[in-house]
Amino acid sequence: MSLDRNAPIGVFDSGVGGLTVVREIMRNLPGERIVYFGDTARVPYGSKSKATVLRYSRQIVRFLKTQEVKAIVVACNTASALALDTIETEVELPILGVVKPGASVAVHTTRNKRVGVIATESTIHSHLYRTLIQAEDPEITVLGKACPLFVPLVEEGWTKDPITREVARRYLRELLEKDIDTLIMGCTHYPLLRSLLRDIVGEQVTLVNPAYETAQVLKRMLSDTGLENPGGSGEKYRFYTSDAAENFDAFARSILPGRVPAAEQIPIEEY
Ligand code: DGL
């Protein structure tokens, strides 16, 4: 199948969080066009089963294919952990998730071979970060901690609030007691807590941002396959949601650079 290098990249997530991945793609691949879908009607994915997340992901992939994308980025850690292994066998397009890029970097940043992963319940229960890290280095101990309160706190805009700080302290205590030297921010929202997490874990712990690492892998993948966009004309960024888009637009404008066009609501269940 021949792909058009001027075509957009399809990026999807359970809601607004995947915009942290969009932000990294915008910064690191400024020539690329993006079609983003946020499943705001069915968020959160982080407490849902594999079968449900797979069904949702398949519908979104079908929608993104109607947008003639040249590649798909699964920006949601939960969907990357629960659905990517199946959908990558079903789609002929290049497709990548955020878990593998984050896991690979952690293998190289840890010196004491003790890596912490914070993520949603479903991502932690999938053990995918651990599986991928130990496939590269079986001597690394991977300690997971689900942090379900972080997503609503970030969406409330409480990224610097003392309450969020206290919640983070409690979540991270156990991992820090076990002497991790690397912490993977394994959920779309967590990079927005970076400075608060940095204060709690201290300078000696490396924070891994899978959103940034995914943009780097995407960049290499597009260049290796001759698919990078030379930066032509055409509408650059388009955003779609499955529920009313006002809150989405406000969040998008608060974290993305430049002019962010309003999102359009689409009936995702019909795909
Ligand atoms: N996007 C999800 C993730 O990265 C977090 C929000 C949700 O639970 O849907 O895992």
PDB file of C-alpha atoms and ligand atoms in Angstrom:
ATOM      1  CA  MET A   1       0.000   0.000   0.000  1.00  0.00           C
ATOM      2  CA  SER A   2       1.456   3.358  -0.886  1.00  0.00           C
ATOM      3  CA  LEU A   3       0.942   6.057   1.706  1.00  0.00           C
ATOM      4  CA  ASP A   4       0.805   9.799   1.102  1.00  0.00           C
ATOM      5  CA  ARG A   5       3.496  11.638   3.066  1.00  0.00           C
ATOM      6  CA  ASN A   6       1.323  14.780   3.074  1.00  0.00           C
ATOM      7  CA  ALA A   7      -1.467  12.920   4.871  1.00  0.00           C
ATOM      8  CA  PRO A   8      -2.082  13.617   8.557  1.00  0.00           C
ATOM      9  CA  ILE A   9      -1.134  11.439  11.498  1.00  0.00           C
ATOM     10  CA  GLY A  10      -4.121  10.048  13.396  1.00  0.00           C
ATOM     11  CA  VAL A  11      -3.788  10.330  17.166  1.00  0.00           C
ATOM     12  CA  PHE A  12      -6.356   9.045  19.630  1.00  0.00           C
ATOM     13  CA  ASP A  13      -7.025   8.922  23.330  1.00  0.00           C
ATOM     14  CA  SER A  14      -9.859   8.345  25.774  1.00  0.00           C
ATOM     15  CA  GLY A  15     -10.280  12.114  26.143  1.00  0.00           C
ATOM     16  CA  VAL A  16      -8.176  15.217  26.611  1.00  0.00           C
ATOM     17  CA  GLY A  17      -5.051  13.593  28.084  1.00  0.00           C
ATOM     18  CA  GLY A  18      -3.655  12.515  24.723  1.00  0.00           C
ATOM     19  CA  LEU A  19      -3.136  16.184  23.943  1.00  0.00           C
ATOM     20  CA  THR A  20       0.141  15.829  25.878  1.00  0.00           C
ATOM     21  CA  VAL A  21       1.222  13.504  23.052  1.00  0.00           C
ATOM     22  CA  VAL A  22      -0.097  15.937  20.425  1.00  0.00           C
ATOM     23  CA  ARG A  23       1.938  18.677  22.095  1.00  0.00           C
ATOM     24  CA  GLU A  24       5.126  16.593  21.771  1.00  0.00           C
ATOM     25  CA  ILE A  25       4.363  15.783  18.120  1.00  0.00           C
ATOM     26  CA  MET A  26       3.761  19.480  17.394  1.00  0.00           C
ATOM     27  CA  ARG A  27       7.061  20.419  19.046  1.00  0.00           C
ATOM     28  CA  ASN A  28       9.192  17.641  17.619  1.00  0.00           C
ATOM     29  CA  LEU A  29       7.585  17.119  14.197  1.00  0.00           C
ATOM     30  CA  PRO A  30       6.400  20.623  13.286  1.00  0.00           C
ATOM     31  CA  GLY A  31       5.814  19.715   9.628  1.00  0.00           C
ATOM     32  CA  GLU A  32       3.227  17.047  10.426  1.00  0.00           C
ATOM     33  CA  ARG A  33      -0.531  17.416  10.162  1.00  0.00           C
ATOM     34  CA  ILE A  34      -2.608  15.807  12.922  1.00  0.00           C
ATOM     35  CA  VAL A  35      -6.141  14.469  13.206  1.00  0.00           C
ATOM     36  CA  TYR A  36      -6.931  13.895  16.873  1.00  0.00           C
ATOM     37  CA  PHE A  37      -9.849  11.988  18.334  1.00  0.00           C
ATOM     38  CA  GLY A  38     -10.668  12.222  22.065  1.00  0.00           C
ATOM     39  CA  ASP A  39     -13.307   9.790  23.294  1.00  0.00           C
ATOM     40  CA  THR A  40     -14.756  12.280  25.778  1.00  0.00           C
ATOM     41  CA  ALA A  41     -18.145  10.520  25.940  1.00  0.00           C
ATOM     42  CA  ARG A  42     -16.645   7.229  27.131  1.00  0.00           C
ATOM     43  CA  VAL A  43     -13.685   8.372  29.222  1.00  0.00           C
ATOM     44  CA  PRO A  44     -12.171   6.993  31.455  1.00  0.00           C
ATOM     45  CA  TYR A  45     -10.628   3.913  29.870  1.00  0.00           C
ATOM     46  CA  GLY A  46      -8.339   3.386  32.859  1.00  0.00           C
ATOM     47  CA  SER A  47     -10.897   1.428  34.871  1.00  0.00           C
ATOM     48  CA  LYS A  48     -12.391  -0.518  31.950  1.00  0.00           C
ATOM     49  CA  SER A  49     -11.851  -4.074  30.722  1.00  0.00           C
ATOM     50  CA  LYS A  50      -9.686  -5.160  27.817  1.00  0.00           C
ATOM     51  CA  ALA A  51     -12.745  -6.163  25.749  1.00  0.00           C
ATOM     52  CA  THR A  52     -14.350  -2.724  26.132  1.00  0.00           C
ATOM     53  CA  VAL A  53     -11.174  -0.749  25.428  1.00  0.00           C
ATOM     54  CA  LEU A  54     -10.550  -2.936  22.384  1.00  0.00           C
ATOM     55  CA  ARG A  55     -14.067  -2.323  21.050  1.00  0.00           C
ATOM     56  CA  TYR A  56     -13.699   1.434  21.507  1.00  0.00           C
ATOM     57  CA  SER A  57     -10.227   1.463  19.944  1.00  0.00           C
ATOM     58  CA  ARG A  58     -11.439  -0.460  16.889  1.00  0.00           C
ATOM     59  CA  GLN A  59     -14.207   2.071  16.305  1.00  0.00           C
ATOM     60  CA  ILE A  60     -11.759   4.956  16.593  1.00  0.00           C
ATOM     61  CA  VAL A  61      -9.299   3.331  14.204  1.00  0.00           C
ATOM     62  CA  ARG A  62     -12.143   2.909  11.688  1.00  0.00           C
ATOM     63  CA  PHE A  63     -12.983   6.599  12.081  1.00  0.00           C
ATOM     64  CA  LEU A  64      -9.339   7.664  11.660  1.00  0.00           C
ATOM     65  CA  LYS A  65      -9.092   5.593   8.488  1.00  0.00           C
ATOM     66  CA  THR A  66     -11.934   7.676   7.009  1.00  0.00           C
ATOM     67  CA  GLN A  67      -9.669  10.686   7.587  1.00  0.00           C
ATOM     68  CA  GLU A  68      -7.015   9.059   5.358  1.00  0.00           C
ATOM     69  CA  VAL A  69      -4.260   9.172   7.926  1.00  0.00           C
ATOM     70  CA  LYS A  70      -0.819   7.808   7.035  1.00  0.00           C
ATOM     71  CA  ALA A  71      -0.061   6.451  10.532  1.00  0.00           C
ATOM     72  CA  ILE A  72      -1.809   6.078  13.875  1.00  0.00           C
ATOM     73  CA  VAL A  73      -0.514   6.946  17.330  1.00  0.00           C
ATOM     74  CA  VAL A  74      -2.361   5.402  20.260  1.00  0.00           C
ATOM     75  CA  ALA A  75      -1.759   8.253  22.704  1.00  0.00           C
ATOM     76  CA  CYS A  76      -3.662   6.579  25.543  1.00  0.00           C
ATOM     77  CA  ASN A  77      -1.498   4.391  27.780  1.00  0.00           C
ATOM     78  CA  THR A  78      -4.485   2.242  28.710  1.00  0.00           C
ATOM     79  CA  ALA A  79      -5.460   1.601  25.078  1.00  0.00           C
ATOM     80  CA  SER A  80      -1.786   0.987  24.229  1.00  0.00           C
ATOM     81  CA  ALA A  81      -1.626  -1.569  27.054  1.00  0.00           C
ATOM     82  CA  LEU A  82      -4.959  -3.324  26.413  1.00  0.00           C
ATOM     83  CA  ALA A  83      -5.743  -2.989  22.700  1.00  0.00           C
ATOM     84  CA  LEU A  84      -2.649  -2.231  20.628  1.00  0.00           C
ATOM     85  CA  ASP A  85      -1.402  -5.833  20.396  1.00  0.00           C
ATOM     86  CA  THR A  86      -4.677  -6.770  18.680  1.00  0.00           C
ATOM     87  CA  ILE A  87      -5.339  -3.713  16.535  1.00  0.00           C
ATOM     88  CA  GLU A  88      -1.829  -3.688  15.119  1.00  0.00           C
ATOM     89  CA  THR A  89      -2.577  -7.081  13.545  1.00  0.00           C
ATOM     90  CA  GLU A  90      -5.776  -5.707  11.997  1.00  0.00           C
ATOM     91  CA  VAL A  91      -4.610  -2.414  10.484  1.00  0.00           C
ATOM     92  CA  GLU A  92      -2.351  -2.088   7.460  1.00  0.00           C
ATOM     93  CA  LEU A  93      -1.142   1.357   8.539  1.00  0.00           C
ATOM     94  CA  PRO A  94       1.938   1.976  10.681  1.00  0.00           C
ATOM     95  CA  ILE A  95       0.639   2.142  14.258  1.00  0.00           C
ATOM     96  CA  LEU A  96       2.437   2.851  17.489  1.00  0.00           C
ATOM     97  CA  GLY A  97       1.528   3.193  21.122  1.00  0.00           C
ATOM     98  CA  VAL A  98       3.086   5.054  24.028  1.00  0.00           C
ATOM     99  CA  VAL A  99       3.985   2.137  26.310  1.00  0.00           C
ATOM    100  CA  LYS A 100       6.849   0.631  24.331  1.00  0.00           C
ATOM    101  CA  PRO A 101       8.750   3.898  23.768  1.00  0.00           C
ATOM    102  CA  GLY A 102       8.462   4.716  27.483  1.00  0.00           C
ATOM    103  CA  ALA A 103       9.527   1.221  28.571  1.00  0.00           C
ATOM    104  CA  SER A 104      12.576   1.172  26.270  1.00  0.00           C
ATOM    105  CA  VAL A 105      13.900   4.467  27.577  1.00  0.00           C
ATOM    106  CA  ALA A 106      13.489   3.372  31.199  1.00  0.00           C
ATOM    107  CA  VAL A 107      15.658   0.300  30.505  1.00  0.00           C
ATOM    108  CA  HIS A 108      18.477   2.668  29.548  1.00  0.00           C
ATOM    109  CA  THR A 109      18.008   5.314  32.230  1.00  0.00           C
ATOM    110  CA  THR A 110      17.923   3.062  35.294  1.00  0.00           C
ATOM    111  CA  ARG A 111      21.270   2.485  36.961  1.00  0.00           C
ATOM    112  CA  ASN A 112      20.143   0.527  40.023  1.00  0.00           C
ATOM    113  CA  LYS A 113      17.679  -1.559  37.958  1.00  0.00           C
ATOM    114  CA  ARG A 114      14.651  -0.448  39.936  1.00  0.00           C
ATOM    115  CA  VAL A 115      11.968   1.233  37.860  1.00  0.00           C
ATOM    116  CA  GLY A 116       8.630   2.606  39.081  1.00  0.00           C
ATOM    117  CA  VAL A 117       5.565   2.912  36.862  1.00  0.00           C
ATOM    118  CA  ILE A 118       2.578   5.079  37.726  1.00  0.00           C
ATOM    119  CA  ALA A 119      -0.512   4.661  35.550  1.00  0.00           C
ATOM    120  CA  THR A 120      -4.230   3.853  35.530  1.00  0.00           C
ATOM    121  CA  GLU A 121      -5.539   0.685  37.203  1.00  0.00           C
ATOM    122  CA  SER A 122      -5.998  -1.101  33.870  1.00  0.00           C
ATOM    123  CA  THR A 123      -2.501  -0.237  32.637  1.00  0.00           C
ATOM    124  CA  ILE A 124      -0.937  -1.432  35.902  1.00  0.00           C
ATOM    125  CA  HIS A 125      -2.986  -4.652  35.868  1.00  0.00           C
ATOM    126  CA  SER A 126      -1.935  -5.371  32.280  1.00  0.00           C
ATOM    127  CA  HIS A 127       1.725  -5.515  33.476  1.00  0.00           C
ATOM    128  CA  LEU A 128       2.756  -4.436  29.975  1.00  0.00           C
ATOM    129  CA  TYR A 129       5.394  -1.944  31.130  1.00  0.00           C
ATOM    130  CA  ARG A 130       6.959  -4.699  33.251  1.00  0.00           C
ATOM    131  CA  THR A 131       6.774  -7.275  30.465  1.00  0.00           C
ATOM    132  CA  LEU A 132       8.442  -4.988  27.923  1.00  0.00           C
ATOM    133  CA  ILE A 133      11.141  -3.770  30.316  1.00  0.00           C
ATOM    134  CA  GLN A 134      12.013  -7.284  31.484  1.00  0.00           C
ATOM    135  CA  ALA A 135      12.060  -8.536  27.893  1.00  0.00           C
ATOM    136  CA  GLU A 136      14.952  -6.110  27.347  1.00  0.00           C
ATOM    137  CA  ASP A 137      16.597  -6.670  30.729  1.00  0.00           C
ATOM    138  CA  PRO A 138      15.248  -9.439  32.997  1.00  0.00           C
ATOM    139  CA  GLU A 139      17.293  -8.117  35.918  1.00  0.00           C
ATOM    140  CA  ILE A 140      15.232  -4.942  36.228  1.00  0.00           C
ATOM    141  CA  THR A 141      12.632  -4.881  39.001  1.00  0.00           C
ATOM    142  CA  VAL A 142       9.503  -3.006  37.917  1.00  0.00           C
ATOM    143  CA  LEU A 143       7.205  -1.641  40.604  1.00  0.00           C
ATOM    144  CA  GLY A 144       3.764  -0.441  39.530  1.00  0.00           C
ATOM    145  CA  LYS A 145       1.358   1.878  41.303  1.00  0.00           C
ATOM    146  CA  ALA A 146      -2.113   2.818  40.070  1.00  0.00           C
ATOM    147  CA  CYS A 147      -2.874   6.500  40.721  1.00  0.00           C
ATOM    148  CA  PRO A 148      -6.564   6.864  39.817  1.00  0.00           C
ATOM    149  CA  LEU A 149      -7.022  10.273  41.470  1.00  0.00           C
ATOM    150  CA  PHE A 150      -4.480  12.013  39.245  1.00  0.00           C
ATOM    151  CA  VAL A 151      -6.674  12.133  36.122  1.00  0.00           C
ATOM    152  CA  PRO A 152      -9.588  14.052  37.718  1.00  0.00           C
ATOM    153  CA  LEU A 153      -7.182  16.324  39.621  1.00  0.00           C
ATOM    154  CA  VAL A 154      -5.388  17.287  36.405  1.00  0.00           C
ATOM    155  CA  GLU A 155      -8.676  17.816  34.560  1.00  0.00           C
ATOM    156  CA  GLU A 156      -9.780  20.071  37.415  1.00  0.00           C
ATOM    157  CA  GLY A 157      -6.628  22.119  36.752  1.00  0.00           C
ATOM    158  CA  TRP A 158      -5.163  21.309  40.193  1.00  0.00           C
ATOM    159  CA  THR A 159      -1.689  20.544  38.901  1.00  0.00           C
ATOM    160  CA  LYS A 160       0.024  22.673  41.550  1.00  0.00           C
ATOM    161  CA  ASP A 161      -2.526  22.339  44.348  1.00  0.00           C
ATOM    162  CA  PRO A 162      -1.469  21.209  47.860  1.00  0.00           C
ATOM    163  CA  ILE A 163      -4.164  18.515  47.734  1.00  0.00           C
ATOM    164  CA  THR A 164      -2.652  17.011  44.595  1.00  0.00           C
ATOM    165  CA  ARG A 165       0.769  17.227  46.224  1.00  0.00           C
ATOM    166  CA  GLU A 166      -0.463  15.264  49.244  1.00  0.00           C
ATOM    167  CA  VAL A 167      -2.148  12.671  47.023  1.00  0.00           C
ATOM    168  CA  ALA A 168       1.078  12.295  45.032  1.00  0.00           C
ATOM    169  CA  ARG A 169       3.109  11.909  48.217  1.00  0.00           C
ATOM    170  CA  ARG A 170       0.911   9.050  49.335  1.00  0.00           C
ATOM    171  CA  TYR A 171       0.929   7.328  45.972  1.00  0.00           C
ATOM    172  CA  LEU A 172       4.696   7.595  45.603  1.00  0.00           C
ATOM    173  CA  ARG A 173       5.759   6.749  49.150  1.00  0.00           C
ATOM    174  CA  GLU A 174       5.877   3.009  48.543  1.00  0.00           C
ATOM    175  CA  LEU A 175       7.850   3.309  45.294  1.00  0.00           C
ATOM    176  CA  LEU A 176      10.371   5.688  46.859  1.00  0.00           C
ATOM    177  CA  GLU A 177      10.798   3.388  49.862  1.00  0.00           C
ATOM    178  CA  LYS A 178      11.697   0.653  47.392  1.00  0.00           C
ATOM    179  CA  ASP A 179      14.472   2.853  46.060  1.00  0.00           C
ATOM    180  CA  ILE A 180      13.439   3.376  42.431  1.00  0.00           C
ATOM    181  CA  ASP A 181      15.796   5.570  40.407  1.00  0.00           C
ATOM    182  CA  THR A 182      13.486   5.909  37.368  1.00  0.00           C
ATOM    183  CA  LEU A 183       9.781   6.727  37.299  1.00  0.00           C
ATOM    184  CA  ILE A 184       7.646   6.280  34.186  1.00  0.00           C
ATOM    185  CA  MET A 185       4.731   8.724  33.965  1.00  0.00           C
ATOM    186  CA  GLY A 186       2.590   6.019  32.348  1.00  0.00           C
ATOM    187  CA  CYS A 187      -0.638   7.940  31.805  1.00  0.00           C
ATOM    188  CA  THR A 188      -1.407  10.772  29.400  1.00  0.00           C
ATOM    189  CA  HIS A 189      -2.204  13.259  32.159  1.00  0.00           C
ATOM    190  CA  TYR A 190       0.856  12.756  34.329  1.00  0.00           C
ATOM    191  CA  PRO A 191       3.364  14.839  32.338  1.00  0.00           C
ATOM    192  CA  LEU A 192       1.195  17.815  33.369  1.00  0.00           C
ATOM    193  CA  LEU A 193       2.166  16.974  36.967  1.00  0.00           C
ATOM    194  CA  ARG A 194       5.836  16.850  36.112  1.00  0.00           C
ATOM    195  CA  SER A 195       7.069  19.685  38.328  1.00  0.00           C
ATOM    196  CA  LEU A 196       5.026  18.495  41.308  1.00  0.00           C
ATOM    197  CA  LEU A 197       6.296  14.930  40.831  1.00  0.00           C
ATOM    198  CA  ARG A 198       9.839  16.238  40.473  1.00  0.00           C
ATOM    199  CA  ASP A 199       9.563  17.981  43.857  1.00  0.00           C
ATOM    200  CA  ILE A 200       8.423  14.754  45.498  1.00  0.00           C
ATOM    201  CA  VAL A 201      10.823  12.256  43.927  1.00  0.00           C
ATOM    202  CA  GLY A 202      13.865  14.562  44.007  1.00  0.00           C
ATOM    203  CA  GLU A 203      16.599  15.135  41.434  1.00  0.00           C
ATOM    204  CA  GLN A 204      18.067  11.625  41.749  1.00  0.00           C
ATOM    205  CA  VAL A 205      15.027   9.948  40.155  1.00  0.00           C
ATOM    206  CA  THR A 206      14.749  10.175  36.354  1.00  0.00           C
ATOM    207  CA  LEU A 207      11.228  10.966  35.151  1.00  0.00           C
ATOM    208  CA  VAL A 208      10.351   9.243  31.862  1.00  0.00           C
ATOM    209  CA  ASN A 209       7.690  10.876  29.717  1.00  0.00           C
ATOM    210  CA  PRO A 210       6.273   8.322  27.234  1.00  0.00           C
ATOM    211  CA  ALA A 211       4.596  11.161  25.287  1.00  0.00           C
ATOM    212  CA  TYR A 212       7.969  12.695  24.437  1.00  0.00           C
ATOM    213  CA  GLU A 213       9.581   9.302  23.723  1.00  0.00           C
ATOM    214  CA  THR A 214       6.708   8.378  21.408  1.00  0.00           C
ATOM    215  CA  ALA A 215       7.209  11.560  19.378  1.00  0.00           C
ATOM    216  CA  GLN A 216      10.884  10.590  18.985  1.00  0.00           C
ATOM    217  CA  VAL A 217       9.992   7.060  17.825  1.00  0.00           C
ATOM    218  CA  LEU A 218       7.392   8.482  15.437  1.00  0.00           C
ATOM    219  CA  LYS A 219       9.965  10.857  13.988  1.00  0.00           C
ATOM    220  CA  ARG A 220      12.407   8.006  13.327  1.00  0.00           C
ATOM    221  CA  MET A 221       9.677   5.794  11.916  1.00  0.00           C
ATOM    222  CA  LEU A 222       8.473   8.466   9.457  1.00  0.00           C
ATOM    223  CA  SER A 223      11.987   9.267   8.361  1.00  0.00           C
ATOM    224  CA  ASP A 224      12.965   5.581   7.926  1.00  0.00           C
ATOM    225  CA  THR A 225       9.900   4.960   5.772  1.00  0.00           C
ATOM    226  CA  GLY A 226      10.179   8.188   3.758  1.00  0.00           C
ATOM    227  CA  LEU A 227       6.841   9.327   5.151  1.00  0.00           C
ATOM    228  CA  GLU A 228       7.798  12.562   6.851  1.00  0.00           C
ATOM    229  CA  ASN A 229       5.771  15.542   5.724  1.00  0.00           C
ATOM    230  CA  PRO A 230       7.902  18.104   3.878  1.00  0.00           C
ATOM    231  CA  GLY A 231       5.542  20.730   5.408  1.00  0.00           C
ATOM    232  CA  GLY A 232       3.108  21.726   2.699  1.00  0.00           C
ATOM    233  CA  SER A 233      -0.172  23.547   2.658  1.00  0.00           C
ATOM    234  CA  GLY A 234      -3.494  22.293   3.973  1.00  0.00           C
ATOM    235  CA  GLU A 235      -5.288  22.378   7.257  1.00  0.00           C
ATOM    236  CA  LYS A 236      -2.764  21.457   9.894  1.00  0.00           C
ATOM    237  CA  TYR A 237      -4.650  20.278  12.953  1.00  0.00           C
ATOM    238  CA  ARG A 238      -8.151  18.870  13.350  1.00  0.00           C
ATOM    239  CA  PHE A 239      -9.772  17.741  16.588  1.00  0.00           C
ATOM    240  CA  TYR A 240     -12.764  15.441  17.065  1.00  0.00           C
ATOM    241  CA  THR A 241     -14.559  14.311  20.199  1.00  0.00           C
ATOM    242  CA  SER A 242     -17.425  11.944  21.003  1.00  0.00           C
ATOM    243  CA  ASP A 243     -19.162  14.369  23.385  1.00  0.00           C
ATOM    244  CA  ALA A 244     -19.853  18.125  23.448  1.00  0.00           C
ATOM    245  CA  ALA A 245     -16.571  19.838  22.758  1.00  0.00           C
ATOM    246  CA  GLU A 246     -16.528  23.026  24.904  1.00  0.00           C
ATOM    247  CA  ASN A 247     -14.544  21.592  27.814  1.00  0.00           C
ATOM    248  CA  PHE A 248     -12.250  19.850  25.396  1.00  0.00           C
ATOM    249  CA  ASP A 249     -11.535  23.101  23.555  1.00  0.00           C
ATOM    250  CA  ALA A 250     -10.747  24.935  26.787  1.00  0.00           C
ATOM    251  CA  PHE A 251      -8.333  22.204  27.907  1.00  0.00           C
ATOM    252  CA  ALA A 252      -6.714  22.007  24.458  1.00  0.00           C
ATOM    253  CA  ARG A 253      -6.162  25.768  24.379  1.00  0.00           C
ATOM    254  CA  SER A 254      -4.618  25.668  27.837  1.00  0.00           C
ATOM    255  CA  ILE A 255      -1.911  23.167  26.916  1.00  0.00           C
ATOM    256  CA  LEU A 256      -1.288  23.436  23.161  1.00  0.00           C
ATOM    257  CA  PRO A 257       0.713  26.197  21.501  1.00  0.00           C
ATOM    258  CA  GLY A 258      -0.692  28.488  18.820  1.00  0.00           C
ATOM    259  CA  ARG A 259      -4.215  28.747  17.500  1.00  0.00           C
ATOM    260  CA  VAL A 260      -6.228  25.614  18.314  1.00  0.00           C
ATOM    261  CA  PRO A 261      -9.304  25.093  16.104  1.00  0.00           C
ATOM    262  CA  ALA A 262     -12.579  24.107  17.788  1.00  0.00           C
ATOM    263  CA  ALA A 263     -13.228  20.375  17.987  1.00  0.00           C
ATOM    264  CA  GLU A 264     -16.109  18.717  16.201  1.00  0.00           C
ATOM    265  CA  GLN A 265     -18.324  16.109  17.850  1.00  0.00           C
ATOM    266  CA  ILE A 266     -18.840  12.871  15.908  1.00  0.00           C
ATOM    267  CA  PRO A 267     -21.039   9.780  16.558  1.00  0.00           C
ATOM    268  CA  ILE A 268     -18.228   7.312  17.259  1.00  0.00           C
ATOM    269  CA  GLU A 269     -20.595   4.397  17.992  1.00  0.00           C
ATOM    270  CA  GLU A 270     -21.538   4.435  14.296  1.00  0.00           C
ATOM    271  CA  TYR A 271     -18.023   3.423  13.203  1.00  0.00           C
TER     272      TYR A 271
HETATM  273  N1  DGL B   1      -5.687   8.358  28.700  1.00  0.00           N
HETATM  274  C1  DGL B   1      -5.675   7.450  29.831  1.00  0.00           C
HETATM  275  C2  DGL B   1      -4.285   6.792  29.914  1.00  0.00           C
HETATM  276  O1  DGL B   1      -3.304   7.312  29.445  1.00  0.00           O
HETATM  277  C3  DGL B   1      -6.022   8.143  31.120  1.00  0.00           C
HETATM  278  C4  DGL B   1      -7.478   8.556  31.236  1.00  0.00           C
HETATM  279  C5  DGL B   1      -8.408   7.373  31.239  1.00  0.00           C
HETATM  280  O2  DGL B   1      -8.453   6.603  32.230  1.00  0.00           O
HETATM  281  O3  DGL B   1      -9.083   7.180  30.248  1.00  0.00           O
HETATM  282  O4  DGL B   1      -4.169   5.733  30.456  1.00  0.00           O
END
